[in-house]
Amino acid sequence: MNYSHWIQKAIQNKNKLLKESRESSTITKKQISKHSMISIRELYKAQKWDHLIKLAKQTKGLFEEYDCIKVHKKVIKLEESVLINSGDAHDEDYIGTIKQIISIKEPTTLKLICLCRVQWYMRKSEIIKSHPKSNEWISEQELFETKHEDYILAETVIHSCQIFTCKEYVNLDEIESTIYFNRLSWDMEKKQFQGLEKLQKFCLCQQPVNPDRKYIQCDSCHQWYHLECVGLKEEELNDSEFFCKLCL
């Protein structure tokens, strides 16, 4: 075998290897794409969002993050609080604050799966299951912040809502159904309030203020009392002075 023949054959072998390599690479890519597609579909059906996100991040171009999302023709941004569809099994909608907005692209159909990571709030109806006595001082519009976060489908977001402090809430002129207030946190593992001891207590029953209930102020000590705790009814109220039992 002469030198030129060896070079020519080596080039032919190299070209053959390159062709096989390209074909092998294409097949491998198709296999990876097919595997990702199947996995994404399976994880989507199972609603295993954490696993789905982890898989999408492994393939370039499948994972995207956003600052806002359009829901029912309204733009909702990060850190906004929203009402979330709880399904037919619950009477009340869920409430959470949006912490992350992402989309995951299916490799073949190119359809987008839009997800939001939300930090949850607990409602009164959920709290009183663990603390029945708190029913008297928790407002119907009161929410309790938790540290728990989950991913949800963006399509389950209904619309935005507003969450005020208790002081801001009681000073509002009008209170719509999508207006709430928060003053305490809730530990979901221990099922207990966080910060309850710091709240000022009122009335003879020594409970935190409930904006839903009627109060009357003593004209002597200036303390506030529930009408029912001092034996009064709303229709009995007039401009005359009121003195609590301690000041009589």
Coordinates of N, CA and C in Angstrom, one line a residue:
M1 N 0.9 -1.2 0.0 CA 0.0 0.0 0.0 C 0.9 1.2 0.0
N2 N 0.7 2.1 -1.0 CA 1.5 3.3 -1.1 C 0.9 4.4 -0.2
Y3 N 1.7 5.4 0.0 CA 1.3 6.5 0.9 C 0.0 7.2 0.5
S4 N -0.1 7.6 -0.8 CA -1.3 8.3 -1.2 C -2.5 7.5 -1.1
H5 N -2.4 6.2 -1.3 CA -3.6 5.3 -1.2 C -4.0 5.2 0.3
W6 N -3.1 5.2 1.2 CA -3.4 5.1 2.7 C -4.1 6.4 3.1
I7 N -3.6 7.5 2.6 CA -4.2 8.8 3.0 C -5.7 8.9 2.5
Q8 N -5.9 8.4 1.2 CA -7.2 8.5 0.6 C -8.2 7.6 1.4
K9 N -7.7 6.4 1.7 CA -8.5 5.4 2.5 C -8.9 6.0 3.9
A10 N -7.9 6.6 4.5 CA -8.1 7.2 5.8 C -9.1 8.3 5.8
I11 N -9.1 9.1 4.7 CA -10.1 10.2 4.5 C -11.5 9.6 4.3
Q12 N -11.6 8.5 3.5 CA -12.8 7.8 3.3 C -13.4 7.3 4.6
N13 N -12.5 6.6 5.4 CA -12.9 6.1 6.7 C -13.4 7.2 7.6
K14 N -12.7 8.3 7.6 CA -13.0 9.5 8.4 C -14.4 10.0 8.1
N15 N -14.7 10.2 6.7 CA -16.0 10.6 6.3 C -17.1 9.7 6.6
K16 N -16.8 8.4 6.6 CA -17.8 7.4 6.9 C -18.1 7.4 8.4
L17 N -17.1 7.6 9.2 CA -17.3 7.8 10.7 C -18.1 9.0 11.0
L18 N -17.7 10.1 10.3 CA -18.5 11.4 10.6 C -19.9 11.2 10.2
K19 N -20.2 10.5 9.1 CA -21.6 10.3 8.6 C -22.3 9.5 9.7
E20 N -21.7 8.4 10.1 CA -22.3 7.5 11.1 C -22.5 8.3 12.4
S21 N -21.5 9.1 12.7 CA -21.6 9.9 14.0 C -22.8 10.8 13.9
R22 N -23.0 11.5 12.8 CA -24.1 12.4 12.6 C -25.4 11.7 12.7
E23 N -25.5 10.5 12.0 CA -26.7 9.7 12.0 C -27.0 9.2 13.4
S24 N -25.9 8.8 14.1 CA -26.1 8.3 15.5 C -26.5 9.4 16.4
S25 N -26.0 10.6 16.2 CA -26.3 11.8 17.0 C -27.8 12.2 16.8
T26 N -28.2 12.1 15.5 CA -29.6 12.4 15.2 C -30.6 11.5 15.9
I27 N -30.2 10.2 15.8 CA -31.0 9.1 16.5 C -31.1 9.3 18.0
T28 N -29.9 9.6 18.6 CA -29.8 9.9 20.0 C -30.7 11.0 20.4
K29 N -30.6 12.2 19.6 CA -31.4 13.3 19.9 C -32.9 13.0 19.9
K30 N -33.3 12.2 18.8 CA -34.7 11.8 18.7 C -35.1 11.0 19.9
Q31 N -34.2 10.1 20.3 CA -34.5 9.3 21.5 C -34.7 10.1 22.7
I32 N -33.7 11.1 22.9 CA -33.8 12.0 24.1 C -35.1 12.8 24.1
S33 N -35.4 13.3 22.9 CA -36.6 14.1 22.7 C -37.8 13.3 23.0
K34 N -37.9 12.1 22.5 CA -39.0 11.2 22.7 C -39.1 10.8 24.2
H35 N -38.0 10.6 24.8 CA -38.0 10.2 26.2 C -38.4 11.4 27.1
S36 N -38.0 12.7 26.7 CA -38.4 13.8 27.5 C -39.9 14.1 27.3
M37 N -40.4 13.9 26.1 CA -41.8 14.1 25.8 C -42.6 13.2 26.6
I38 N -42.3 11.9 26.6 CA -43.0 10.9 27.4 C -43.0 11.2 28.8
S39 N -41.8 11.6 29.3 CA -41.7 11.9 30.8 C -42.5 13.1 31.1
I40 N -42.4 14.2 30.3 CA -43.2 15.4 30.6 C -44.7 15.1 30.6
R41 N -45.1 14.3 29.6 CA -46.5 14.0 29.6 C -47.0 13.2 30.8
E42 N -46.2 12.3 31.2 CA -46.5 11.4 32.4 C -46.5 12.3 33.7
L43 N -45.5 13.1 33.8 CA -45.4 13.9 35.0 C -46.5 15.0 35.0
Y44 N -46.9 15.5 33.9 CA -48.0 16.4 33.8 C -49.3 15.8 34.2
K45 N -49.6 14.6 33.7 CA -50.8 13.9 34.1 C -50.8 13.6 35.6
A46 N -49.6 13.2 36.2 CA -49.5 12.9 37.6 C -49.4 14.2 38.5
Q47 N -49.3 15.3 37.8 CA -49.1 16.6 38.5 C -48.0 16.6 39.5
K48 N -46.9 16.0 39.0 CA -45.6 16.0 39.8 C -44.8 17.1 39.3
W49 N -45.1 18.3 39.8 CA -44.6 19.6 39.2 C -43.1 19.7 39.5
D50 N -42.6 19.3 40.7 CA -41.2 19.5 41.0 C -40.3 18.6 40.1
H51 N -40.8 17.4 39.9 CA -40.1 16.5 39.0 C -40.1 17.0 37.5
L52 N -41.2 17.5 37.2 CA -41.4 18.1 35.8 C -40.5 19.2 35.6
I53 N -40.3 20.1 36.5 CA -39.5 21.3 36.4 C -38.0 20.8 36.3
K54 N -37.6 19.9 37.2 CA -36.3 19.4 37.2 C -35.9 18.8 35.9
L55 N -36.8 18.0 35.3 CA -36.6 17.4 33.9 C -36.4 18.5 32.9
A56 N -37.3 19.5 32.9 CA -37.3 20.5 31.9 C -36.0 21.3 31.9
K57 N -35.5 21.5 33.1 CA -34.2 22.3 33.2 C -33.0 21.6 32.7
Q58 N -33.1 20.3 32.5 CA -32.0 19.5 32.0 C -31.9 19.7 30.4
T59 N -32.9 20.1 29.8 CA -32.9 20.3 28.3 C -33.0 21.8 28.0
K60 N -32.1 22.3 27.2 CA -32.1 23.7 26.9 C -33.3 24.1 26.0
G61 N -34.0 25.2 26.4 CA -35.1 25.7 25.6 C -36.4 25.2 26.1
L62 N -36.5 24.3 27.1 CA -37.8 23.8 27.6 C -38.3 24.6 28.8
F63 N -37.4 25.3 29.5 CA -37.8 26.0 30.7 C -37.6 27.5 30.6
E64 N -38.7 28.3 30.9 CA -38.6 29.7 30.9 C -39.3 30.3 32.1
E65 N -38.7 31.5 32.6 CA -39.3 32.2 33.7 C -39.8 33.5 33.3
Y66 N -40.9 34.1 33.9 CA -41.5 35.3 33.6 C -41.8 36.2 34.8
D67 N -42.0 37.5 34.5 CA -42.3 38.4 35.6 C -43.8 38.6 35.8
C68 N -44.5 38.2 34.8 CA -46.0 38.4 34.9 C -46.7 37.4 34.0
I69 N -48.0 37.3 34.2 CA -48.8 36.4 33.4 C -50.2 37.0 33.2
K70 N -50.8 36.6 32.1 CA -52.1 37.2 31.7 C -53.2 36.1 32.1
V71 N -54.1 36.5 33.0 CA -55.1 35.6 33.4 C -56.5 36.3 33.2
H72 N -57.4 35.7 32.4 CA -58.7 36.3 32.1 C -58.6 37.7 31.7
K73 N -57.6 38.0 30.8 CA -57.4 39.3 30.2 C -56.8 40.3 31.1
K74 N -56.4 39.9 32.3 CA -55.7 40.8 33.3 C -54.3 40.3 33.6
V75 N -53.4 41.3 33.7 CA -52.0 41.0 33.9 C -51.8 40.8 35.4
I76 N -51.2 39.7 35.8 CA -50.8 39.5 37.2 C -49.3 39.3 37.3
K77 N -48.7 40.1 38.3 CA -47.3 40.1 38.4 C -46.8 39.3 39.6
L78 N -45.5 39.1 39.6 CA -44.9 38.4 40.8 C -45.2 39.2 42.1
E79 N -45.4 38.5 43.2 CA -45.7 39.1 44.5 C -47.1 39.6 44.6
E80 N -47.9 39.4 43.6 CA -49.3 39.7 43.8 C -50.1 38.5 44.4
S81 N -51.1 38.8 45.2 CA -51.9 37.8 45.8 C -53.1 37.5 44.9
V82 N -53.5 36.2 44.9 CA -54.5 35.8 43.9 C -55.5 34.8 44.6
L83 N -56.7 34.7 44.0 CA -57.6 33.6 44.3 C -57.4 32.5 43.4
I84 N -57.4 31.3 43.9 CA -57.0 30.1 43.1 C -58.2 29.1 43.2
N85 N -58.6 28.6 42.1 CA -59.7 27.6 42.1 C -59.4 26.4 42.9
S86 N -60.3 26.1 43.9 CA -60.0 24.9 44.7 C -60.7 23.7 44.3
G87 N -61.5 23.8 43.1 CA -62.2 22.6 42.6 C -63.6 22.5 43.3
D88 N -64.3 21.5 42.8 CA -65.7 21.3 43.3 C -65.7 20.8 44.7
A89 N -64.6 20.2 45.2 CA -64.7 19.6 46.6 C -64.6 20.7 47.7
H90 N -64.4 21.9 47.4 CA -64.3 23.0 48.4 C -65.2 24.1 48.1
D91 N -65.8 24.7 49.1 CA -66.7 25.9 48.9 C -65.9 27.2 48.7
E92 N -64.8 27.3 49.3 CA -64.0 28.5 49.2 C -62.8 28.3 48.3
D93 N -62.4 29.4 47.6 CA -61.2 29.4 46.8 C -60.0 29.5 47.7
Y94 N -58.9 29.0 47.2 CA -57.6 29.1 47.9 C -57.1 30.5 47.6
I95 N -56.1 30.9 48.5 CA -55.5 32.2 48.3 C -54.0 32.1 48.5
G96 N -53.2 32.7 47.7 CA -51.8 32.6 47.8 C -51.1 33.8 47.1
T97 N -49.8 34.0 47.3 CA -49.0 35.0 46.7 C -48.1 34.4 45.7
I98 N -48.1 34.9 44.5 CA -47.3 34.3 43.4 C -45.8 34.7 43.6
K99 N -45.0 33.7 43.7 CA -43.5 33.8 43.9 C -42.7 33.5 42.7
Q100 N -43.3 32.8 41.7 CA -42.5 32.4 40.5 C -43.5 32.1 39.4
I101 N -43.2 32.5 38.2 CA -44.1 32.1 37.0 C -43.2 31.5 36.0
I102 N -43.5 30.3 35.6 CA -42.6 29.5 34.6 C -43.5 28.9 33.5
S103 N -42.8 28.5 32.4 CA -43.5 27.7 31.4 C -42.5 26.5 31.0
I104 N -43.1 25.4 30.7 CA -42.3 24.2 30.3 C -42.9 23.8 28.9
K105 N -42.0 23.7 28.0 CA -42.3 23.4 26.6 C -42.2 21.9 26.3
E106 N -43.3 21.3 25.7 CA -43.2 19.9 25.3 C -42.3 19.8 24.1
P107 N -41.4 18.9 24.0 CA -40.4 18.9 22.9 C -40.9 18.7 21.5
T108 N -42.0 18.0 21.4 CA -42.5 17.7 20.0 C -43.7 18.6 19.6
T109 N -44.7 18.8 20.5 CA -45.9 19.6 20.2 C -45.6 21.1 20.4
L110 N -44.6 21.4 21.2 CA -44.2 22.8 21.5 C -45.3 23.5 22.3
K111 N -46.2 22.7 22.9 CA -47.2 23.3 23.7 C -46.6 23.7 25.1
L112 N -47.1 24.8 25.7 CA -46.5 25.3 26.9 C -47.4 24.9 28.1
I113 N -46.7 24.4 29.1 CA -47.3 24.1 30.4 C -46.9 25.3 31.3
C114 N -47.9 26.1 31.7 CA -47.6 27.2 32.6 C -47.9 26.9 34.0
L115 N -46.9 27.2 34.9 CA -47.0 26.9 36.3 C -46.7 28.2 37.1
C116 N -47.3 28.3 38.3 CA -47.0 29.3 39.2 C -46.6 28.7 40.6
R117 N -45.5 29.2 41.2 CA -45.2 28.8 42.6 C -45.8 29.8 43.5
V118 N -46.7 29.3 44.4 CA -47.4 30.2 45.3 C -47.1 29.9 46.8
Q119 N -47.1 31.0 47.6 CA -47.0 30.9 49.0 C -48.4 31.0 49.6
W120 N -48.8 30.0 50.3 CA -50.2 29.9 50.7 C -50.6 30.7 52.0
Y121 N -51.9 31.1 52.0 CA -52.5 31.7 53.1 C -53.6 30.7 53.6
M122 N -53.8 30.6 54.9 CA -54.9 29.8 55.4 C -56.1 30.7 55.8
R123 N -57.3 30.1 55.5 CA -58.5 30.8 55.8 C -59.1 30.5 57.2
K124 N -60.0 31.2 57.7 CA -60.7 31.0 59.0 C -61.2 29.5 59.1
S125 N -61.9 29.1 58.0 CA -62.5 27.8 58.0 C -61.5 26.7 58.2
E126 N -60.3 26.9 57.8 CA -59.2 25.9 58.0 C -58.6 25.9 59.4
I127 N -58.5 27.2 59.9 CA -57.8 27.4 61.2 C -58.7 26.8 62.3
I128 N -60.0 27.1 62.3 CA -60.9 26.7 63.4 C -61.0 25.2 63.6
K129 N -60.6 24.5 62.6 CA -60.6 23.0 62.7 C -59.7 22.6 63.8
S130 N -58.5 23.3 63.9 CA -57.5 23.0 65.0 C -57.7 23.8 66.2
H131 N -58.3 25.0 66.1 CA -58.6 25.9 67.2 C -60.0 26.4 67.2
P132 N -61.0 25.6 67.6 CA -62.4 26.0 67.5 C -62.7 27.3 68.3
K133 N -62.0 27.6 69.4 CA -62.3 28.8 70.2 C -61.9 30.1 69.5
S134 N -61.0 30.0 68.5 CA -60.6 31.2 67.8 C -61.7 31.7 66.8
N135 N -62.7 30.9 66.7 CA -63.9 31.3 65.8 C -64.4 32.6 66.2
E136 N -64.4 33.0 67.5 CA -65.0 34.2 68.0 C -64.2 35.5 67.6
W137 N -62.9 35.3 67.5 CA -62.1 36.5 67.2 C -61.5 36.6 65.8
I138 N -61.6 35.5 65.0 CA -61.1 35.5 63.6 C -62.2 36.1 62.7
S139 N -61.8 37.0 61.9 CA -62.8 37.6 60.9 C -62.9 36.7 59.7
E140 N -64.1 36.8 59.1 CA -64.3 36.1 57.9 C -63.4 36.4 56.7
Q141 N -62.8 37.7 56.8 CA -61.9 38.1 55.8 C -60.4 38.1 56.2
E142 N -60.2 37.4 57.3 CA -58.8 37.3 57.8 C -58.1 36.1 57.2
L143 N -56.8 36.3 56.9 CA -55.9 35.3 56.4 C -54.7 35.1 57.2
F144 N -54.2 33.9 57.2 CA -53.0 33.6 58.0 C -51.8 33.1 57.1
E145 N -50.8 33.8 57.1 CA -49.6 33.6 56.2 C -48.9 32.3 56.7
T146 N -48.5 31.5 55.7 CA -47.7 30.3 56.0 C -46.4 30.3 55.2
K147 N -45.5 29.4 55.6 CA -44.3 29.3 54.8 C -44.3 28.2 53.7
H148 N -45.5 27.6 53.6 CA -45.7 26.5 52.7 C -45.9 27.0 51.3
E149 N -45.2 26.4 50.3 CA -45.2 26.8 48.9 C -45.5 25.6 48.0
D150 N -46.2 25.8 47.0 CA -46.5 24.7 46.0 C -46.5 25.3 44.6
Y151 N -46.3 24.4 43.6 CA -46.6 24.8 42.2 C -48.0 24.5 41.8
I152 N -48.6 25.4 41.1 CA -50.0 25.1 40.6 C -50.1 25.4 39.1
L153 N -51.1 24.9 38.4 CA -51.3 25.3 37.1 C -51.8 26.7 37.0
A154 N -51.2 27.5 36.1 CA -51.6 28.9 36.0 C -53.0 29.1 35.6
E155 N -53.6 28.1 35.0 CA -55.0 28.2 34.6 C -56.0 28.2 35.8
T156 N -55.5 27.7 36.9 CA -56.3 27.7 38.1 C -56.4 29.0 38.8
V157 N -55.6 30.0 38.4 CA -55.7 31.3 39.0 C -56.9 32.0 38.5
I158 N -57.8 32.5 39.4 CA -59.0 33.2 39.0 C -58.8 34.7 38.8
H159 N -58.3 35.4 39.8 CA -58.0 36.8 39.6 C -57.3 37.3 40.9
S160 N -56.8 38.5 40.8 CA -56.0 39.0 42.0 C -56.9 39.4 43.1
C161 N -56.3 39.5 44.3 CA -57.0 40.0 45.5 C -56.0 40.9 46.3
Q162 N -56.6 41.6 47.3 CA -55.7 42.5 48.1 C -55.7 42.0 49.5
I163 N -54.5 42.1 50.1 CA -54.3 41.7 51.5 C -53.7 42.9 52.3
F164 N -54.5 43.4 53.2 CA -54.0 44.6 54.0 C -53.6 44.1 55.4
T165 N -53.0 45.1 56.2 CA -52.8 44.8 57.6 C -54.2 45.0 58.3
C166 N -54.3 44.6 59.5 CA -55.6 44.8 60.2 C -55.9 46.2 60.4
K167 N -54.9 47.1 60.7 CA -55.1 48.5 60.9 C -55.6 49.1 59.6
E168 N -55.0 48.8 58.5 CA -55.5 49.3 57.2 C -56.9 48.8 56.9
Y169 N -57.2 47.6 57.2 CA -58.5 47.0 56.9 C -59.6 47.7 57.6
V170 N -59.4 48.0 58.9 CA -60.5 48.6 59.7 C -60.8 50.0 59.2
N171 N -59.8 50.6 58.6 CA -59.9 52.0 58.1 C -60.5 52.2 56.7
L172 N -60.7 51.1 56.1 CA -61.3 51.1 54.7 C -62.7 51.6 54.7
D173 N -63.1 52.4 53.7 CA -64.5 52.8 53.6 C -65.4 51.7 53.1
E174 N -64.9 51.0 52.1 CA -65.7 49.9 51.5 C -64.8 48.6 51.5
I175 N -65.4 47.5 51.8 CA -64.7 46.2 51.8 C -65.4 45.3 50.8
E176 N -64.7 45.0 49.7 CA -65.2 44.1 48.7 C -64.8 42.6 49.1
S177 N -65.4 41.7 48.4 CA -65.2 40.3 48.7 C -63.8 39.8 48.4
T178 N -63.0 40.6 47.6 CA -61.6 40.2 47.3 C -60.6 41.0 48.1
I179 N -61.1 41.6 49.2 CA -60.2 42.3 50.1 C -60.1 41.5 51.5
Y180 N -58.9 41.3 51.9 CA -58.6 40.5 53.1 C -57.6 41.3 54.0
F181 N -57.3 40.7 55.2 CA -56.3 41.3 56.0 C -55.5 40.1 56.7
N182 N -54.3 40.4 57.0 CA -53.4 39.5 57.7 C -52.7 40.1 58.8
R183 N -52.6 39.4 60.0 CA -51.9 40.0 61.2 C -51.1 38.9 61.9
L184 N -51.4 37.6 61.5 CA -50.7 36.5 62.1 C -50.2 35.5 61.1
S185 N -49.2 34.7 61.5 CA -48.7 33.6 60.7 C -49.3 32.3 61.3
W186 N -49.2 31.2 60.5 CA -49.7 29.9 60.9 C -48.7 28.9 60.6
D187 N -48.3 28.1 61.6 CA -47.4 27.0 61.5 C -48.2 25.7 61.1
M188 N -48.0 25.3 59.9 CA -48.8 24.2 59.4 C -48.4 22.9 60.0
E189 N -47.2 22.7 60.4 CA -46.7 21.5 61.0 C -47.2 21.3 62.4
K190 N -47.0 22.4 63.2 CA -47.4 22.4 64.6 C -48.9 22.8 64.8
K191 N -49.5 23.3 63.7 CA -50.9 23.7 63.7 C -51.2 24.7 64.9
Q192 N -50.4 25.8 64.8 CA -50.6 26.8 65.9 C -50.2 28.2 65.3
F193 N -50.7 29.2 66.0 CA -50.5 30.6 65.6 C -49.0 31.0 65.9
Q194 N -48.5 32.0 65.1 CA -47.3 32.6 65.4 C -47.5 34.1 65.6
G195 N -47.2 34.6 66.8 CA -47.3 36.0 67.1 C -48.6 36.4 67.8
L196 N -49.4 35.4 68.2 CA -50.7 35.6 68.9 C -50.5 36.3 70.2
E197 N -49.4 36.0 70.9 CA -49.1 36.6 72.2 C -48.9 38.1 72.1
K198 N -48.5 38.6 70.9 CA -48.2 40.0 70.8 C -49.5 40.9 70.5
L199 N -50.6 40.2 70.2 CA -51.8 41.0 69.8 C -52.5 41.5 71.1
Q200 N -53.0 42.7 71.0 CA -53.7 43.3 72.1 C -55.0 42.6 72.4
K201 N -55.4 42.4 73.6 CA -56.6 41.7 73.9 C -57.6 42.7 74.4
F202 N -58.9 42.5 74.1 CA -60.0 43.4 74.4 C -61.1 42.7 75.2
C203 N -62.0 43.5 75.8 CA -63.2 43.0 76.4 C -62.9 42.2 77.7
L204 N -64.0 41.7 78.3 CA -63.9 40.9 79.5 C -63.4 39.5 79.1
C205 N -63.6 39.1 77.9 CA -63.2 37.8 77.4 C -61.8 37.7 77.0
Q206 N -61.1 38.9 76.9 CA -59.7 39.0 76.6 C -59.4 38.3 75.3
Q207 N -60.0 38.8 74.2 CA -59.7 38.2 72.9 C -59.2 39.3 72.0
P208 N -58.4 39.0 70.9 CA -58.0 40.0 69.9 C -59.2 40.6 69.2
V209 N -59.1 41.8 68.7 CA -60.2 42.4 68.0 C -60.6 41.7 66.8
N210 N -61.9 41.6 66.6 CA -62.5 41.0 65.4 C -63.3 42.1 64.7
P211 N -62.9 42.6 63.5 CA -63.6 43.7 62.8 C -65.0 43.4 62.4
D212 N -65.4 42.1 62.4 CA -66.7 41.7 62.1 C -67.7 42.0 63.2
R213 N -67.3 42.1 64.4 CA -68.1 42.2 65.6 C -68.3 43.6 66.1
K214 N -69.4 43.9 66.8 CA -69.7 45.2 67.3 C -69.1 45.4 68.7
Y215 N -68.6 46.6 68.9 CA -67.9 46.9 70.2 C -68.5 48.2 70.7
I216 N -68.4 48.4 72.0 CA -68.8 49.6 72.7 C -67.7 50.0 73.6
Q217 N -67.4 51.3 73.7 CA -66.3 51.8 74.5 C -66.8 52.4 75.9
C218 N -66.1 52.0 76.9 CA -66.5 52.5 78.2 C -66.1 54.0 78.3
D219 N -67.0 54.9 78.8 CA -66.7 56.3 78.8 C -65.8 56.7 80.0
S220 N -65.4 55.7 80.8 CA -64.5 56.0 81.9 C -63.1 55.4 81.7
C221 N -63.0 54.1 81.5 CA -61.7 53.5 81.3 C -61.3 53.5 79.8
H222 N -62.2 53.7 78.9 CA -62.0 53.8 77.5 C -61.6 52.4 76.9
Q223 N -61.9 51.3 77.6 CA -61.7 50.0 77.1 C -62.9 49.6 76.2
W224 N -62.6 48.7 75.2 CA -63.7 48.3 74.3 C -64.2 46.9 74.7
Y225 N -65.6 46.8 74.5 CA -66.2 45.5 74.9 C -67.2 45.0 73.8
H226 N -67.3 43.7 73.7 CA -68.3 43.2 72.8 C -69.7 43.5 73.4
L227 N -70.6 43.8 72.5 CA -72.0 44.1 73.0 C -72.5 42.9 73.8
E228 N -72.4 41.7 73.3 CA -73.0 40.5 73.9 C -72.3 40.2 75.3
C229 N -71.0 40.6 75.4 CA -70.3 40.4 76.7 C -70.7 41.3 77.8
V230 N -71.3 42.4 77.4 CA -71.8 43.4 78.4 C -73.4 43.4 78.5
G231 N -74.0 42.4 77.8 CA -75.4 42.3 77.8 C -76.2 43.3 77.0
L232 N -75.6 43.8 76.0 CA -76.3 44.8 75.1 C -76.6 44.3 73.8
K233 N -77.6 44.9 73.1 CA -78.0 44.6 71.8 C -77.8 45.8 70.9
E234 N -77.6 45.6 69.6 CA -77.3 46.8 68.8 C -78.4 47.8 68.7
E235 N -79.6 47.3 68.7 CA -80.8 48.2 68.7 C -81.0 49.0 70.0
E236 N -80.3 48.6 71.1 CA -80.4 49.3 72.3 C -79.4 50.4 72.5
L237 N -78.5 50.5 71.5 CA -77.5 51.6 71.6 C -78.1 53.0 71.4
N238 N -77.6 53.9 72.2 CA -78.0 55.3 72.0 C -76.8 56.3 72.3
D239 N -77.1 57.5 72.5 CA -76.0 58.5 72.7 C -75.7 58.6 74.2
S240 N -76.4 57.8 75.1 CA -76.1 57.9 76.5 C -74.8 57.3 76.8
E241 N -74.2 57.7 78.0 CA -72.9 57.2 78.4 C -73.0 55.7 78.7
F242 N -71.9 55.0 78.5 CA -71.8 53.6 78.9 C -70.6 53.4 79.8
F243 N -70.8 52.7 80.9 CA -69.8 52.4 81.9 C -69.7 50.9 82.1
C244 N -68.5 50.3 82.0 CA -68.4 48.9 82.2 C -68.5 48.6 83.7
K245 N -68.6 47.3 84.0 CA -68.8 46.8 85.4 C -67.7 47.3 86.3
L246 N -66.5 47.3 85.7 CA -65.3 47.7 86.5 C -65.3 49.2 86.9
C247 N -66.0 50.0 86.2 CA -66.0 51.4 86.4 C -67.3 51.9 87.1
L248 N -68.3 51.1 87.3 CA -69.6 51.5 87.9 C -69.3 51.8 89.4

